[in-house]
Coordinates of C-alpha atoms and ligand atoms in Angstrom, one line a residue:
L1 CA -10.8 -10.3 -29.2
A2 CA -8.5 -10.5 -26.3
G3 CA -4.9 -11.2 -25.3
I4 CA -3.0 -13.6 -23.0
Y5 CA 0.1 -12.5 -21.1
I6 CA 2.4 -15.2 -19.5
H7 CA 5.0 -14.0 -17.0
I8 CA 8.2 -16.0 -16.8
P9 CA 9.8 -15.0 -13.5
F10 CA 13.4 -16.0 -13.9
C11 CA 16.6 -14.2 -15.1
K12 CA 20.2 -15.3 -15.2
Q13 CA 21.3 -12.2 -13.3
A14 CA 19.8 -8.9 -12.1
C15 CA 20.3 -6.0 -14.4
T16 CA 21.4 -2.9 -12.5
Y17 CA 18.2 -0.9 -13.2
C18 CA 15.4 -3.4 -13.3
D19 CA 12.6 -3.9 -10.8
F20 CA 10.4 -6.3 -12.7
H21 CA 9.5 -9.5 -10.9
F22 CA 12.1 -12.2 -11.4
S23 CA 14.2 -14.7 -9.4
T24 CA 17.8 -15.5 -10.3
S25 CA 17.4 -19.0 -8.8
L26 CA 16.0 -21.4 -11.4
S27 CA 15.7 -24.3 -8.9
N28 CA 11.9 -24.2 -8.9
K29 CA 11.4 -23.7 -12.7
A30 CA 9.7 -27.1 -13.1
N31 CA 7.4 -26.4 -10.2
F32 CA 6.6 -23.0 -11.6
I33 CA 5.6 -24.4 -15.0
D34 CA 3.4 -27.0 -13.3
A35 CA 1.7 -24.2 -11.2
L36 CA 1.4 -22.0 -14.3
K37 CA -0.5 -24.8 -16.2
K38 CA -2.8 -25.3 -13.2
E39 CA -3.5 -21.5 -13.1
I40 CA -4.4 -21.5 -16.8
F41 CA -6.9 -24.3 -16.1
Q42 CA -8.2 -22.6 -12.9
R43 CA -8.8 -19.2 -14.6
K44 CA -9.8 -20.4 -18.1
N45 CA -13.2 -18.7 -17.8
Y46 CA -11.8 -15.3 -17.0
L47 CA -12.3 -14.3 -20.7
N48 CA -15.0 -15.6 -23.0
E49 CA -13.5 -14.2 -26.2
P50 CA -11.3 -15.6 -29.0
I51 CA -7.6 -14.9 -28.3
E52 CA -5.7 -12.9 -30.9
T53 CA -2.3 -12.5 -29.1
I54 CA -0.1 -14.4 -26.7
Y55 CA 2.9 -12.6 -25.1
F56 CA 5.6 -14.4 -23.1
G57 CA 7.2 -11.6 -21.0
G58 CA 9.4 -11.5 -18.0
G59 CA 11.8 -11.9 -16.5
T60 CA 13.4 -13.9 -19.3
P61 CA 11.1 -16.2 -21.2
S62 CA 13.9 -17.4 -23.4
L63 CA 15.3 -19.3 -20.4
L64 CA 12.6 -21.8 -21.0
S65 CA 13.4 -24.8 -23.2
E66 CA 11.5 -25.1 -26.5
K67 CA 9.7 -28.1 -25.0
E68 CA 8.5 -26.1 -22.0
L69 CA 7.4 -23.2 -24.2
Y70 CA 5.5 -25.4 -26.7
S71 CA 3.8 -27.4 -23.9
I72 CA 2.4 -24.1 -22.6
I73 CA 1.3 -23.0 -26.1
D74 CA -0.3 -26.4 -26.6
L75 CA -2.3 -26.1 -23.4
L76 CA -3.4 -22.6 -24.3
D77 CA -4.5 -23.9 -27.7
K78 CA -6.6 -26.7 -26.0
T79 CA -8.0 -24.3 -23.4
F80 CA -8.9 -21.2 -25.5
E81 CA -10.1 -20.4 -28.9
L82 CA -7.1 -19.0 -30.7
V83 CA -7.6 -17.0 -33.9
D84 CA -5.9 -18.4 -37.0
D85 CA -3.4 -15.5 -37.5
I86 CA -2.6 -15.3 -33.8
E87 CA 0.5 -13.2 -32.8
I88 CA 2.7 -15.1 -30.4
T89 CA 5.6 -13.0 -29.0
L90 CA 8.6 -14.3 -27.0
E91 CA 10.8 -11.8 -25.1
A92 CA 14.3 -13.2 -25.6
N93 CA 17.7 -12.2 -24.3
P94 CA 20.5 -12.5 -26.8
D95 CA 22.6 -14.9 -24.7
D96 CA 19.8 -17.5 -24.9
L97 CA 19.5 -17.2 -28.7
N98 CA 22.1 -19.6 -30.0
G99 CA 21.8 -21.1 -33.5
D100 CA 19.9 -24.2 -32.4
K101 CA 17.4 -22.3 -30.3
I102 CA 16.7 -19.9 -33.2
K103 CA 16.3 -22.8 -35.6
S104 CA 13.8 -24.4 -33.4
L105 CA 11.9 -21.1 -32.7
A106 CA 11.7 -20.4 -36.4
L107 CA 9.8 -23.7 -36.9
S108 CA 7.5 -23.1 -33.9
P109 CA 4.2 -21.2 -33.5
I110 CA 6.1 -18.3 -32.0
N111 CA 6.1 -15.7 -34.8
R112 CA 7.4 -12.6 -33.1
L113 CA 10.7 -12.1 -31.1
S114 CA 11.3 -9.1 -28.9
I115 CA 15.1 -9.1 -28.3
G116 CA 16.6 -7.2 -25.3
V117 CA 19.6 -5.6 -27.0
Q118 CA 19.7 -2.4 -24.9
S119 CA 22.9 -1.0 -26.5
F120 CA 25.5 -1.9 -29.1
Y121 CA 28.3 -0.8 -26.8
Q122 CA 29.9 -3.4 -24.5
K123 CA 30.7 -0.7 -21.9
H124 CA 27.0 0.0 -21.5
L125 CA 26.1 -3.7 -21.3
D126 CA 28.7 -4.1 -18.6
W127 CA 27.3 -1.1 -16.6
M128 CA 23.8 -2.6 -16.9
N129 CA 25.1 -6.0 -15.8
R130 CA 23.5 -7.6 -18.8
A131 CA 24.3 -11.3 -19.4
H132 CA 25.0 -10.9 -23.1
K133 CA 27.8 -9.5 -25.3
V134 CA 27.3 -7.1 -28.2
E135 CA 28.4 -9.9 -30.7
E136 CA 25.7 -12.2 -29.3
A137 CA 23.0 -9.5 -29.9
I138 CA 24.1 -9.0 -33.5
F139 CA 24.3 -12.7 -34.1
S140 CA 20.8 -13.3 -32.7
I141 CA 19.2 -10.7 -34.9
E142 CA 21.0 -11.7 -38.1
K143 CA 20.5 -15.5 -37.6
S144 CA 16.8 -15.0 -36.7
K145 CA 16.3 -13.0 -39.9
N146 CA 18.2 -15.5 -42.0
L147 CA 16.0 -18.3 -40.7
G148 CA 12.8 -16.5 -41.7
L149 CA 11.7 -14.8 -38.5
D150 CA 10.5 -11.6 -40.1
N151 CA 8.8 -9.9 -37.2
I152 CA 11.6 -8.9 -34.9
S153 CA 11.5 -6.1 -32.3
V154 CA 14.6 -4.8 -30.4
D155 CA 14.6 -3.1 -27.1
L156 CA 17.1 -0.2 -26.5
I157 CA 17.6 2.1 -23.5
Y158 CA 18.5 5.8 -23.6
G159 CA 19.3 8.3 -20.9
L160 CA 22.1 6.1 -19.5
P161 CA 24.7 8.0 -17.5
E162 CA 27.5 7.1 -19.9
L163 CA 25.6 7.3 -23.2
S164 CA 26.9 10.1 -25.3
E165 CA 24.7 11.7 -28.1
K166 CA 27.1 10.2 -30.7
E167 CA 26.8 6.7 -29.2
W168 CA 23.0 7.0 -29.1
E169 CA 23.0 8.0 -32.8
N170 CA 25.1 5.0 -33.6
N171 CA 22.7 2.7 -31.6
I172 CA 19.8 4.0 -33.7
Q173 CA 21.8 3.6 -36.9
H174 CA 22.5 -0.1 -36.0
I175 CA 18.7 -0.7 -35.8
I176 CA 18.3 0.9 -39.2
D177 CA 21.2 -1.0 -40.8
L178 CA 20.0 -4.3 -39.4
D179 CA 16.6 -3.7 -41.0
I180 CA 14.5 -4.5 -38.0
Q181 CA 10.7 -4.2 -38.1
H182 CA 10.0 -2.8 -34.7
V183 CA 11.9 -0.9 -31.9
S184 CA 11.0 -0.3 -28.3
C185 CA 13.1 2.4 -26.7
Y186 CA 12.8 3.0 -23.0
C187 CA 14.1 6.0 -21.1
L188 CA 16.1 4.9 -18.2
T189 CA 14.3 5.3 -14.9
V190 CA 15.6 4.9 -11.3
E191 CA 13.5 2.2 -9.7
E192 CA 13.6 1.6 -5.9
K193 CA 15.3 -1.5 -4.6
T194 CA 17.6 -1.7 -7.7
A195 CA 21.4 -1.6 -7.7
Y196 CA 21.1 1.6 -9.7
H197 CA 18.9 3.2 -7.1
H198 CA 21.4 2.4 -4.4
Q199 CA 24.3 3.9 -6.5
V200 CA 22.3 7.1 -7.1
K201 CA 21.5 7.4 -3.4
K202 CA 25.1 7.0 -2.5
G203 CA 26.2 9.5 -5.1
I204 CA 28.3 6.8 -6.9
T205 CA 26.4 7.1 -10.2
P206 CA 24.4 10.2 -11.4
A207 CA 20.7 10.0 -12.0
P208 CA 19.6 10.3 -15.6
D209 CA 19.9 13.9 -16.9
D210 CA 16.4 15.1 -18.1
D211 CA 17.9 17.4 -20.8
E212 CA 20.1 14.6 -22.2
S213 CA 17.2 12.1 -22.2
S214 CA 14.9 14.5 -23.9
N215 CA 17.5 15.3 -26.6
Q216 CA 18.1 11.6 -27.1
F217 CA 14.3 11.1 -27.5
K218 CA 14.2 13.9 -30.1
T219 CA 17.1 12.3 -32.0
L220 CA 15.3 9.0 -31.9
T221 CA 11.9 10.2 -33.2
K222 CA 13.6 12.3 -35.9
T223 CA 15.9 9.6 -37.2
L224 CA 13.4 6.7 -37.1
A225 CA 10.7 8.8 -38.8
K226 CA 13.2 9.6 -41.6
N227 CA 13.8 5.9 -42.0
G228 CA 10.2 4.8 -42.4
F229 CA 9.3 4.0 -38.8
E230 CA 6.0 5.1 -37.4
H231 CA 6.1 6.4 -33.8
Y232 CA 2.8 4.8 -32.6
E233 CA 3.4 4.9 -28.9
I234 CA 5.7 6.9 -26.7
S235 CA 8.3 4.1 -26.5
N236 CA 7.4 2.1 -29.7
F237 CA 8.2 2.5 -33.3
A238 CA 7.2 0.2 -36.2
Q239 CA 7.7 -0.3 -39.9
P240 CA 4.4 -0.3 -41.7
G241 CA 2.3 -3.3 -40.7
F242 CA 4.5 -4.3 -37.7
Y243 CA 2.8 -2.8 -34.7
S244 CA 2.9 -5.1 -31.6
K245 CA -0.7 -6.3 -31.7
H246 CA -0.5 -7.4 -28.1
N247 CA 0.7 -4.1 -26.7
T248 CA -1.6 -2.1 -28.9
S249 CA -4.5 -4.0 -27.4
Y250 CA -3.5 -2.7 -23.9
W251 CA -3.5 0.8 -25.2
Q252 CA -6.9 0.3 -26.9
Q253 CA -8.6 -0.9 -23.7
K254 CA -9.1 -4.5 -24.8
N255 CA -9.4 -7.4 -22.3
Y256 CA -6.5 -9.5 -21.3
V257 CA -5.7 -12.3 -18.9
G258 CA -2.2 -12.6 -17.3
F259 CA -0.9 -15.9 -15.9
G260 CA 2.2 -16.3 -13.7
P261 CA 3.5 -14.4 -10.6
S262 CA 3.0 -10.6 -10.9
A263 CA 0.9 -10.9 -14.0
H264 CA -2.1 -8.5 -14.4
S265 CA -5.5 -9.2 -15.9
F266 CA -8.1 -6.7 -17.0
N267 CA -11.8 -7.1 -18.1
Q268 CA -13.1 -3.5 -18.2
V269 CA -14.8 -3.6 -14.7
S270 CA -11.9 -4.8 -12.7
R271 CA -8.1 -5.3 -12.7
Q272 CA -6.3 -8.0 -10.8
W273 CA -2.6 -8.8 -10.2
N274 CA -1.0 -12.0 -9.1
V275 CA 1.4 -12.2 -6.1
S276 CA 5.0 -11.2 -7.0
N277 CA 6.6 -14.1 -5.3
N278 CA 7.4 -17.4 -7.0
H279 CA 7.3 -19.5 -3.9
Q280 CA 4.0 -18.1 -2.6
Y281 CA 2.5 -18.3 -6.1
I282 CA 3.3 -22.0 -6.5
L283 CA 2.1 -22.8 -3.0
S284 CA -1.2 -20.9 -3.4
V285 CA -2.0 -22.3 -6.8
N286 CA -1.4 -25.8 -5.6
S287 CA -3.4 -25.4 -2.4
G288 CA -6.3 -23.6 -4.0
K289 CA -5.7 -20.3 -2.0
E290 CA -6.2 -16.9 -3.6
Y291 CA -3.0 -15.5 -5.2
F292 CA -4.2 -12.2 -6.5
D293 CA -5.5 -8.8 -5.4
R294 CA -8.3 -7.1 -7.3
E295 CA -9.6 -3.6 -7.6
N296 CA -12.9 -2.6 -9.2
I297 CA -12.6 0.1 -11.8
D298 CA -15.2 2.8 -11.6
E299 CA -16.0 5.2 -14.4
V300 CA -13.7 8.0 -13.3
T301 CA -10.7 5.6 -13.0
R302 CA -11.5 4.2 -16.4
Y303 CA -11.7 7.8 -17.8
N304 CA -8.3 8.7 -16.2
E305 CA -6.7 5.6 -17.5
Y306 CA -8.1 6.1 -21.0
I307 CA -6.6 9.7 -21.1
L308 CA -3.2 8.5 -19.8
T309 CA -2.8 5.6 -22.2
S310 CA -4.3 7.4 -25.2
F311 CA -2.1 10.5 -25.0
R312 CA 0.9 8.2 -25.3
T313 CA -0.2 6.8 -28.6
K314 CA -0.6 8.2 -32.1
W315 CA -4.4 7.5 -32.0
G316 CA -4.8 10.0 -29.1
V317 CA -8.1 10.6 -27.4
N318 CA -11.0 9.8 -29.7
K319 CA -14.1 12.1 -29.5
K320 CA -16.5 9.3 -30.5
Y321 CA -14.9 6.9 -27.9
L322 CA -15.3 9.6 -25.2
A323 CA -18.9 10.2 -26.1
H324 CA -19.8 6.5 -26.1
H325 CA -18.0 5.4 -23.0
F326 CA -18.2 8.2 -20.5
N327 CA -21.0 10.2 -18.9
D328 CA -21.7 13.8 -19.9
E329 CA -20.0 15.3 -16.9
L330 CA -16.6 13.6 -17.7
V331 CA -16.9 14.4 -21.4
S332 CA -17.6 18.1 -20.8
Y333 CA -14.8 18.2 -18.2
F334 CA -12.4 16.9 -20.9
Y335 CA -13.5 19.6 -23.4
R336 CA -13.3 22.3 -20.7
I337 CA -9.6 21.4 -20.1
L338 CA -9.0 21.0 -23.8
N339 CA -10.2 24.6 -24.4
T340 CA -7.6 25.9 -22.0
K341 CA -4.9 24.2 -24.1
I342 CA -6.2 24.9 -27.6
N343 CA -3.2 27.1 -28.5
S344 CA -0.7 24.7 -27.1
E345 CA 2.0 23.6 -29.6
N346 CA 1.9 20.1 -28.0
I347 CA -1.6 19.2 -28.9
N348 CA -3.0 18.5 -32.4
I349 CA -6.6 18.0 -33.3
F350 CA -7.5 16.1 -36.5
E351 CA -11.1 15.0 -37.3
D352 CA -12.1 12.9 -34.3
T353 CA -8.7 12.6 -32.6
I354 CA -6.9 14.8 -30.1
Y355 CA -3.2 13.7 -30.0
L356 CA 0.2 14.9 -28.9
T357 CA 2.9 16.0 -31.3
D358 CA 5.9 13.6 -31.6
Y359 CA 8.1 15.4 -29.1
A360 CA 5.3 16.2 -26.7
K361 CA 4.7 12.4 -26.2
L362 CA 7.7 12.6 -23.8
L363 CA 5.5 14.9 -21.7
A364 CA 2.4 12.7 -22.1
D365 CA 2.0 11.8 -18.5
R366 CA 2.2 15.4 -17.3
I367 CA -0.2 16.6 -20.0
A368 CA -2.6 13.8 -19.3
S369 CA -2.6 14.5 -15.6
D370 CA -4.1 18.0 -16.4
F371 CA -7.1 16.2 -17.8
F372 CA -7.6 13.8 -14.9
Y373 CA -10.9 14.1 -13.2
V374 CA -10.4 14.0 -9.4
Ligands
SAM401 C1 11.6 -6.2 -18.0 S1 12.5 -6.6 -19.5 C2 11.9 -8.2 -19.9 C3 12.6 -8.7 -21.2 C4 14.0 -9.2 -21.1 N1 14.3 -9.8 -19.9 C5 15.0 -8.1 -21.4 O1 15.8 -7.7 -20.6 O2 14.9 -7.6 -22.5 C6 11.6 -5.5 -20.7 C7 12.3 -4.2 -20.9 O3 12.2 -3.3 -19.8 C8 13.4 -2.6 -19.8 N2 13.6 -2.0 -18.4 C9 13.5 -2.6 -17.2 N3 13.7 -1.7 -16.2 C10 13.9 -0.5 -16.8 C11 14.3 0.8 -16.3 N4 14.4 1.1 -15.0 N5 14.4 1.8 -17.2 C12 14.2 1.6 -18.5 N6 14.0 0.4 -19.1 C13 13.8 -0.6 -18.2 C14 14.4 -3.6 -20.1 O4 15.7 -3.1 -20.4 C15 13.8 -4.4 -21.2 O5 14.1 -3.8 -22.4
SF4_402 S1 16.0 -6.2 -17.8 FE1 15.3 -8.3 -18.4 S2 17.0 -9.6 -18.0 FE2 17.4 -7.7 -16.9 S3 16.7 -8.2 -14.9 FE3 15.0 -7.2 -15.9 S4 13.8 -8.8 -16.8 FE4 15.8 -9.7 -16.2

């Protein structure tokens, strides 16, 4: 089983910190949708497996009208074999989720919403240059729930320069009080070419403070665990039965195909990524030119990537998976490094899995890099 990712490369305005691919000009939205549909047709044989998840990410997919979204889903349905209980997620910004939009989404095949709330304090939203107000975020969550959308995820950010410990506790409490099924919490990072990067370079705004961020991460994991959430990936927490099937499939090395500018695809032996430029993407798709780069994935790269993604999840590194998928040299290298860390308080071993403790997940990338084979 495999997944489909669709990148919608438009946003109303640029958030201070964000370097994802998007354009704030919507003038070629219709041309983009046209090209996207052509790409779906051109690359329909990339995967030959039933599809269990579709994920509209961005950018801001909720900027598309219902008609545009459903015509894409309709095309995917005609082009691929979709499983009956398919998960279809839409990333949505609260300012797009008015009553009519939510009503129509509730009646559509989209069965999971990932709402970009970020904070329940207006001063943080202003600093981030978000297009929505706190009241719109609360309205969008409550209305979606009332209309029967029962698989809602909310995104929050911690590590913000002006986010106090108390405010962070309150943000988490809001999630609990609103009885949401899934939360993705991202630690603020300074990305090049963003307004935030510029501010940090000029000394106008401080960079995130590592100690504050890690305290906020600890508060997060502790509070959500107490309230029935499972911490199943470094940034992701779910009530029982509400993991994101789509994102989990990335972390479990399943195949996926990505359509739209900047979208990535993966089929075990290679990874490819589309050009991150709307104009170039549309032109190339229409004229039959190549619009992606590709790299072959050798066994060592696959091993390093497996270690990196697995240590971020609650499933950790699996002894049987290692033995079945990698050669003896890589497997014995892994155990050699593991032996040097056997007394580390960050690593747990239970039956076939080697995984990081909750707090150590924040250090996952550093710990994983010790296991990389170079
Ligand atoms: C790229 S957005 C796409 C979805 C939607 N446009 C939104 O804003 O929610 C996905 C998530 O990435 C987060 N994100 C983007 N850049 C980030 C950064 N530098 N640090 C932390 N989180 C970031 C966003 O805040 C958002 O929650
Ligand atoms: S965080 Fe979301 S809304 Fe903001 S610029 Fe990035 S993709 Fe667009």
